[in-house]
PDB file of C-alpha atoms in Angstrom:
ATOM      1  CA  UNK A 727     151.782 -87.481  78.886  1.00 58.00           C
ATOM      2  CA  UNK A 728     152.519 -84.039  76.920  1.00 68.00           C
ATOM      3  CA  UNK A 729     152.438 -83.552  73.166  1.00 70.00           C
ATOM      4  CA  UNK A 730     155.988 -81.862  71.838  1.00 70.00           C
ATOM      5  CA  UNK A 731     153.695 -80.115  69.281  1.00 85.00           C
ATOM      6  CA  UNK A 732     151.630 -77.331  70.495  1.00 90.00           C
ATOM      7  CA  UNK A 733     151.080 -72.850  69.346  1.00 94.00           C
ATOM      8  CA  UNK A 734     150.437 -70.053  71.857  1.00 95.00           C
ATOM      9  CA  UNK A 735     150.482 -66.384  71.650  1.00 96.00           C
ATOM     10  CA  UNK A 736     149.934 -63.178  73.586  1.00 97.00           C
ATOM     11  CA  UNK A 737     150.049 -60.072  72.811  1.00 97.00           C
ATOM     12  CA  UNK A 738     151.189 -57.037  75.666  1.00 97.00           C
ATOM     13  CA  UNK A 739     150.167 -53.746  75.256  1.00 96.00           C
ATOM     14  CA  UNK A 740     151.998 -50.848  77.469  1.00 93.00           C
ATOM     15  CA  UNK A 741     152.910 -47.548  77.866  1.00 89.00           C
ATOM     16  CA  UNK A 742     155.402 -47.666  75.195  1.00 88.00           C
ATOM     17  CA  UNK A 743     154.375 -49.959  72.322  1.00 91.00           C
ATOM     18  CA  UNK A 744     152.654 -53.302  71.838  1.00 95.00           C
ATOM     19  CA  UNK A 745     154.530 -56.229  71.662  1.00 97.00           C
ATOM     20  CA  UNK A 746     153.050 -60.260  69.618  1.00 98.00           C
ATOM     21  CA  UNK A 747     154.321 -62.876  70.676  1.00 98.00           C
ATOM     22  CA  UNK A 748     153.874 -66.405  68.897  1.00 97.00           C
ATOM     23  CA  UNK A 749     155.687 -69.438  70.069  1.00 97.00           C
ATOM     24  CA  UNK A 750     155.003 -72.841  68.243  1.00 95.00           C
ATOM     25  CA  UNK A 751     156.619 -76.255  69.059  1.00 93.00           C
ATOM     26  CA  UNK A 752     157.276 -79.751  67.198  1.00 92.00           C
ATOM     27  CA  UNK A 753     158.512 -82.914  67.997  1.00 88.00           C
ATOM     28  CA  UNK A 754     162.497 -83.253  68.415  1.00 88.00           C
ATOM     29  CA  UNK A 755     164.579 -85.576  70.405  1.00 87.00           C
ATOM     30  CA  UNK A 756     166.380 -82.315  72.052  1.00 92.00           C
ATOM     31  CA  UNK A 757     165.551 -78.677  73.352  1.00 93.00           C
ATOM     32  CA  UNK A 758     166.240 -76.552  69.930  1.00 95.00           C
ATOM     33  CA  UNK A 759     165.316 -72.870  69.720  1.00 95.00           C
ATOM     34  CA  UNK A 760     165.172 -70.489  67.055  1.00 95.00           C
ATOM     35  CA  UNK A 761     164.216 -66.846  67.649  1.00 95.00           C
ATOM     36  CA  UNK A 762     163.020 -63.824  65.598  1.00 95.00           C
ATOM     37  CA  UNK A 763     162.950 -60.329  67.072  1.00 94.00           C
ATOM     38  CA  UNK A 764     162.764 -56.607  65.941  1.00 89.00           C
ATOM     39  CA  UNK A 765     166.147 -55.543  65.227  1.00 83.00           C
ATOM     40  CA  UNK A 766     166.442 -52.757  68.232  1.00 82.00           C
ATOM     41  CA  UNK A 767     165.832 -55.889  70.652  1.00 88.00           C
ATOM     42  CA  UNK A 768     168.383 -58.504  68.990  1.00 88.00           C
ATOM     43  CA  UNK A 769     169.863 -57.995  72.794  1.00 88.00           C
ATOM     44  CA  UNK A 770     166.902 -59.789  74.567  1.00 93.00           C
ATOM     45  CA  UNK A 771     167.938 -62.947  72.459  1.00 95.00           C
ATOM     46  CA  UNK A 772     169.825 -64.511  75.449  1.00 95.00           C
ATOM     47  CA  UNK A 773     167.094 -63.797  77.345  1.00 96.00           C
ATOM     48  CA  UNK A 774     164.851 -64.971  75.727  1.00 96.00           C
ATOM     49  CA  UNK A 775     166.559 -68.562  74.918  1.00 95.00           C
ATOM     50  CA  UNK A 776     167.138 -68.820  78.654  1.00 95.00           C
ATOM     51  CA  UNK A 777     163.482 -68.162  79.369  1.00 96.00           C
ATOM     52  CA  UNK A 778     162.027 -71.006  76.952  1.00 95.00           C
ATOM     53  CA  UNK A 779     164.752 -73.238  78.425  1.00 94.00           C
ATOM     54  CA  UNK A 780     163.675 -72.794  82.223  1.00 94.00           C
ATOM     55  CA  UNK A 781     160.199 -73.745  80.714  1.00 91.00           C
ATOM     56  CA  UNK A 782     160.810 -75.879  78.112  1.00 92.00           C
ATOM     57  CA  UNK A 783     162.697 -79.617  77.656  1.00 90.00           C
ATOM     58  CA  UNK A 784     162.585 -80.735  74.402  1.00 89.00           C
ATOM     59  CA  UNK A 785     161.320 -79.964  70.911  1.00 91.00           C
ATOM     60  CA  UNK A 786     161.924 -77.794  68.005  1.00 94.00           C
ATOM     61  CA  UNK A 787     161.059 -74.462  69.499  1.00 96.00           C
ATOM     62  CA  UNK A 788     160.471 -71.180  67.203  1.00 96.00           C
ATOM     63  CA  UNK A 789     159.536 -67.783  68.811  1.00 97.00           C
ATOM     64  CA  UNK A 790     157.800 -64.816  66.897  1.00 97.00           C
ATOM     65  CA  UNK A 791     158.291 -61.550  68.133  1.00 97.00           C
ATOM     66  CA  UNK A 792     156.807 -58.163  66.942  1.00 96.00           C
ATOM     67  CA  UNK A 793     156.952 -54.737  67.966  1.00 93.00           C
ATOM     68  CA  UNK A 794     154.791 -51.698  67.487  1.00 90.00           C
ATOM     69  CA  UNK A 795     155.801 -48.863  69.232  1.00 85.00           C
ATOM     70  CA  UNK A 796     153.640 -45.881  70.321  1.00 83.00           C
ATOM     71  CA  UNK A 797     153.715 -42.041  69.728  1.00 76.00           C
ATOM     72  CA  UNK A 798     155.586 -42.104  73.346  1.00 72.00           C
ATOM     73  CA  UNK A 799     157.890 -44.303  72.743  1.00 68.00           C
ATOM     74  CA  UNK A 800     161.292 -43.390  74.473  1.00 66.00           C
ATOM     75  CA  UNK A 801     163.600 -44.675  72.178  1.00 64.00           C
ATOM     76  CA  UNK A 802     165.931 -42.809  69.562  1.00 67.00           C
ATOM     77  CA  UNK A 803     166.424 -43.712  65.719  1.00 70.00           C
ATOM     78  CA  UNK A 804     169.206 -43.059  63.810  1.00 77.00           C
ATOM     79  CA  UNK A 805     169.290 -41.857  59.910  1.00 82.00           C
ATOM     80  CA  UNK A 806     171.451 -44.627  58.024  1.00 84.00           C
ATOM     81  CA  UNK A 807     173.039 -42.497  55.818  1.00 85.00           C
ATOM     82  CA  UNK A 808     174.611 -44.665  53.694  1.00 88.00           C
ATOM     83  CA  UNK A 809     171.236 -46.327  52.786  1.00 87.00           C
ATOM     84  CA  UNK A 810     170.129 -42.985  52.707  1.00 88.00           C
ATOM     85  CA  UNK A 811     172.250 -42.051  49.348  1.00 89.00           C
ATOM     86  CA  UNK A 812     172.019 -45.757  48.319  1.00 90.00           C
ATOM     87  CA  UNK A 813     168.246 -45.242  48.082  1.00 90.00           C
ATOM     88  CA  UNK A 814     168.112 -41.858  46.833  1.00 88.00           C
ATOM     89  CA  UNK A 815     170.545 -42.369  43.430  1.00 91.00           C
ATOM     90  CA  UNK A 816     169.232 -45.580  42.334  1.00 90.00           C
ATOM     91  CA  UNK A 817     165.445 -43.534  42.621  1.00 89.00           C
ATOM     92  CA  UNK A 818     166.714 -41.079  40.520  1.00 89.00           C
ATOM     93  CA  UNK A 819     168.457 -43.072  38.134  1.00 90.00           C
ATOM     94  CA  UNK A 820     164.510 -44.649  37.909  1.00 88.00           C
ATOM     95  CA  UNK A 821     163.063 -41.176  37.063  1.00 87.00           C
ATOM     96  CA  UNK A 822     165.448 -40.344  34.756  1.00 86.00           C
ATOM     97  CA  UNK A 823     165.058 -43.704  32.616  1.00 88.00           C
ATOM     98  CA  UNK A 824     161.151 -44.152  32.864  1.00 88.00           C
ATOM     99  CA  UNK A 825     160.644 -40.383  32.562  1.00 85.00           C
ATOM    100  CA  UNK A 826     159.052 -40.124  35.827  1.00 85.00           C
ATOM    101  CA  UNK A 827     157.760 -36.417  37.109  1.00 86.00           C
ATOM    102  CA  UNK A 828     157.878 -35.460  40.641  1.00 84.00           C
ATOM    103  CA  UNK A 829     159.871 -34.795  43.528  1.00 86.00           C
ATOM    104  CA  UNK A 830     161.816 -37.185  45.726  1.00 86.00           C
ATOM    105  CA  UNK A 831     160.328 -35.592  49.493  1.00 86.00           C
ATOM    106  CA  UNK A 832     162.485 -36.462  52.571  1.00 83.00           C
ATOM    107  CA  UNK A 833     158.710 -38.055  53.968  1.00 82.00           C
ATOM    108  CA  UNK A 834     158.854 -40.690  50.724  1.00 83.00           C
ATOM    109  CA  UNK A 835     162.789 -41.844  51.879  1.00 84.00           C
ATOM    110  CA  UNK A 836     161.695 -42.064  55.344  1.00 78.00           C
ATOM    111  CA  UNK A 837     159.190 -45.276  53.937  1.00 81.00           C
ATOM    112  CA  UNK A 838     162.063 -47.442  52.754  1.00 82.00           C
ATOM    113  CA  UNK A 839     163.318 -50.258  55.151  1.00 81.00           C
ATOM    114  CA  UNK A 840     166.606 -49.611  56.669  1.00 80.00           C
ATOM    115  CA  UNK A 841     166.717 -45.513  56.346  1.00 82.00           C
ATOM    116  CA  UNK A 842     165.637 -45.153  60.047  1.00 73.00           C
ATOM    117  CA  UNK A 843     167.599 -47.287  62.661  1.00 72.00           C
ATOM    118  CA  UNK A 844     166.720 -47.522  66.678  1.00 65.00           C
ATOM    119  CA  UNK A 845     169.674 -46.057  68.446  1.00 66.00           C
ATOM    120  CA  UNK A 846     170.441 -49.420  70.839  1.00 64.00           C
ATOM    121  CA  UNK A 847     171.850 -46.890  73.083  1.00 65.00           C
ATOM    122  CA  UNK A 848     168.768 -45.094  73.712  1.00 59.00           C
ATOM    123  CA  UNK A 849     167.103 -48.302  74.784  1.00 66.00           C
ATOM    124  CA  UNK A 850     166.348 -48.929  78.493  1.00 73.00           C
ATOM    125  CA  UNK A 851     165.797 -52.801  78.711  1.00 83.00           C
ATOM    126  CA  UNK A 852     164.302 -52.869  81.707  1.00 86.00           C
ATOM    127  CA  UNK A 853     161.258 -51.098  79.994  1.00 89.00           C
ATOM    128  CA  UNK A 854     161.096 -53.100  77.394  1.00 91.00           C
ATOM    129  CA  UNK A 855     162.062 -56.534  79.050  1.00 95.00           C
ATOM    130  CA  UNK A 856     159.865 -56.629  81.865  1.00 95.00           C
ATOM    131  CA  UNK A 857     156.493 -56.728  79.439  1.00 96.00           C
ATOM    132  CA  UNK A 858     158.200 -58.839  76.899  1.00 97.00           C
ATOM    133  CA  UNK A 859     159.040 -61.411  79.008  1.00 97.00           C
ATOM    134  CA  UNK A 860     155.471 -61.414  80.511  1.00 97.00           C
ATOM    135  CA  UNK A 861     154.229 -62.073  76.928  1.00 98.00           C
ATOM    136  CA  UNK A 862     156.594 -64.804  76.461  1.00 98.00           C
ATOM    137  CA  UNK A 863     155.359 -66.861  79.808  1.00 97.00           C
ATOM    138  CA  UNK A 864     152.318 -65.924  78.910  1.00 97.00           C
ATOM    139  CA  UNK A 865     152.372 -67.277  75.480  1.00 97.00           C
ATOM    140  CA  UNK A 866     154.169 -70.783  76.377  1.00 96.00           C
ATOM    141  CA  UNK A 867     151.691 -71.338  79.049  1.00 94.00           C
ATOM    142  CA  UNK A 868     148.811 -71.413  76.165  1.00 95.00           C
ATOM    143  CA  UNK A 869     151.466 -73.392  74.555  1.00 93.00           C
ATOM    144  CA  UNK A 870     152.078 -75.846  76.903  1.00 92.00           C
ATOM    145  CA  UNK A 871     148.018 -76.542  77.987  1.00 92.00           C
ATOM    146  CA  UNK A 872     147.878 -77.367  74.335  1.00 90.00           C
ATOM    147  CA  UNK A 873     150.692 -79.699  74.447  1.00 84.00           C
ATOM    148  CA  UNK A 874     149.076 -81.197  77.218  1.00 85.00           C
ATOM    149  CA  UNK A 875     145.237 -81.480  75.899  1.00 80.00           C
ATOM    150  CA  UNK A 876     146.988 -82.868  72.472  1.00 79.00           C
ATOM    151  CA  UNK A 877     149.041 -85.581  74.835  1.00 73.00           C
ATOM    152  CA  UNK A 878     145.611 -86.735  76.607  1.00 77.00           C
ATOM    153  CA  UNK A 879     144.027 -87.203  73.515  1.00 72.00           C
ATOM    154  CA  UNK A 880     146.776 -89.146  72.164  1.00 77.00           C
ATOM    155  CA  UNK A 881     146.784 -91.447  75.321  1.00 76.00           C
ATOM    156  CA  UNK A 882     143.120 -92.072  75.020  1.00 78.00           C
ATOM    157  CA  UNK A 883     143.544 -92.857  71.519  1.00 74.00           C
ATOM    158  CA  UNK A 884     146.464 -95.231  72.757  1.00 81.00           C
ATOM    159  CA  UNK A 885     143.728 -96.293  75.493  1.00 80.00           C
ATOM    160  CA  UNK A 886     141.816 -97.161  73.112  1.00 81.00           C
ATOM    161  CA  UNK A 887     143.658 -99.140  70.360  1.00 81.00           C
ATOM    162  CA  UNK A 888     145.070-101.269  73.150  1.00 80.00           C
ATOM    163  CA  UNK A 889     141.961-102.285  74.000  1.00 81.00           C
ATOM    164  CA  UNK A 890     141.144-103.210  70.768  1.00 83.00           C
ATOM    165  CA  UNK A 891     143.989-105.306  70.465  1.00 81.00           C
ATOM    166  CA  UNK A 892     143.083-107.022  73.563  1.00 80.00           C
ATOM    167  CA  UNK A 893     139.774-107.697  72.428  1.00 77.00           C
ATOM    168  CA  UNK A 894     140.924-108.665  68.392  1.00 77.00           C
ATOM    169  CA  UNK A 895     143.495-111.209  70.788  1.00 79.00           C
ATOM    170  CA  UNK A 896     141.020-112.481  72.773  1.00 78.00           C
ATOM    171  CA  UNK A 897     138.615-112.959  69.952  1.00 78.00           C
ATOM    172  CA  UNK A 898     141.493-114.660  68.175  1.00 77.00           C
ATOM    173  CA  UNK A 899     142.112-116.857  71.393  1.00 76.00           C
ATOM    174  CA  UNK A 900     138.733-117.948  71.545  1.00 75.00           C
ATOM    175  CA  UNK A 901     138.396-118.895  67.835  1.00 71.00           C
ATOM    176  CA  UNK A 902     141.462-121.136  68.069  1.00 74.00           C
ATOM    177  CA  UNK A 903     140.240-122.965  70.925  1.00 71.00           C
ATOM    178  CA  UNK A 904     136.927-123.433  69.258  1.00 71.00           C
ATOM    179  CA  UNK A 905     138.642-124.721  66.641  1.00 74.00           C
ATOM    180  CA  UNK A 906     141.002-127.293  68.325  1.00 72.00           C
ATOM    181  CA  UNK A 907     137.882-128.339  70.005  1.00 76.00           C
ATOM    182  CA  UNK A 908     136.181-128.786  67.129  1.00 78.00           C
ATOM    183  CA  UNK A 909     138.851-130.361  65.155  1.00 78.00           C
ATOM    184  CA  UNK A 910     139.764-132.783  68.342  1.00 75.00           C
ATOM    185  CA  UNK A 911     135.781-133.928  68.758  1.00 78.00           C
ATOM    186  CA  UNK A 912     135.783-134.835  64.521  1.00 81.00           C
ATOM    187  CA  UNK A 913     138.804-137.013  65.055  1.00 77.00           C
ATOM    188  CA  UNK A 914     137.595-138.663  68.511  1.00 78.00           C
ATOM    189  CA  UNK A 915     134.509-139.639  66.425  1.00 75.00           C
ATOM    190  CA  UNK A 916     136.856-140.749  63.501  1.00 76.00           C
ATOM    191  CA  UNK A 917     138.291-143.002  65.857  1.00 70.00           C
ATOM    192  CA  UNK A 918     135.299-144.488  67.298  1.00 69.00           C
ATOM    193  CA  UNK A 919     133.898-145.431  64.097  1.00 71.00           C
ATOM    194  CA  UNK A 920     136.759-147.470  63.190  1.00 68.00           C
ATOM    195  CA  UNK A 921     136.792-149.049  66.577  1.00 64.00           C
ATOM    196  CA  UNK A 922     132.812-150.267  65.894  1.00 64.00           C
ATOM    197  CA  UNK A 923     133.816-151.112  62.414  1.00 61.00           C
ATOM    198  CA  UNK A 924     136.691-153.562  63.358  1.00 52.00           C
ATOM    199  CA  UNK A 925     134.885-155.207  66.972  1.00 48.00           C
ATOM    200  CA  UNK A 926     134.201-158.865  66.480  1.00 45.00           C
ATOM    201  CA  UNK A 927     131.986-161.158  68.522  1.00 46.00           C
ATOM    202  CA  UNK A 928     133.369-162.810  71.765  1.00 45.00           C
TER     203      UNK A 928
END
């Protein structure tokens, strides 16, 4: 007996980067799975719904997945230029209405989200994939030994209400043939009394 509810995560650290993983499950009547990834590996979703299937059978499934990537990191980025210009005239419409000194440096654009891109092109999956996915499986096998401690302590618990019951019935059992016993003796005795009362002398 297996809990649907249950959390694991792993973390994978290789050549390239460090990937999290967190997967978390809750009860469902079906298999449904949501995913969130780093945008330069919205490609692995597939994969990564068919891998939680192949494990998985039912429940609300979410997966958690974060990237950090390391100084030698293969991959390529891409300058979004649009966001870019976006960025840079709405900062200095700011400077120019709050009167605010100071260059705008090419290293303070480079901080704001969306200005630097991964180039999916550059990308070799394989590198990438082969330590993800051994995050994943490892992360739903915490997940699933969790599901399973929670579902033995919920059939001991089970166990153990039953057998309550059982008892509370049998207690209940016993009471009510006490009573009928009881109640059966009183009216034998009833009866007896009148049968002394009313005997008459040969």
């Amino acid at each position: 007996m297996n809990s649907m509810t249950g959390f694991g995560k792993s973390e994978i650290n290789f050549k390239f980067g460090k990937f999290s993983i967190e997967i978390s499950g809750v009860n469902n009547r079906f298999l449904e799975v949501s995913s969130r990834l780093p945008r330069q590996f919205f490609s692995f979703e597939t994969k990564v719904r068919e891998l939680i299937n192949s494990s998985i059978n039912r429940g609300k499934i979410k997966v958690f997945i974060n990237f950090e990537e390391s100084d030698d990191s293969p991959g390529k980025y891409l300058i979004n230029e649009a966001a870019f210009k976006a960025y840079y005239k709405q900062l200095q419409k700011f400077k120019e209405k709050y009167k605010i000194s100071g260059d705008i440096t090419i290293n303070d654009m480079m901080q704001l989200p969306d200005i630097a891109e991964p180039d999916k092109d550059s990308i070799d999956e394989k590198i990438y994939w082969d330590p993800l996915e051994k995050g994943i499986t490892k992360a739903l096998s915490q997940m699933k030994k969790m599901r399973k401690s929670e579902g033995l302590a919920m059939k001991k618990d089970m166990s153990n209400r039953l057998k309550m019951l059982s008892d509370d019935l049998s207690q209940i059992k016993k009471l009510t043939n006490n009573s009928v016993t009881k109640r059966r003796e009183k009216l034998t005795n009833k009866i007896n009394e009148l049968l002394d009362s009313h005997t008459v002398d040969p």
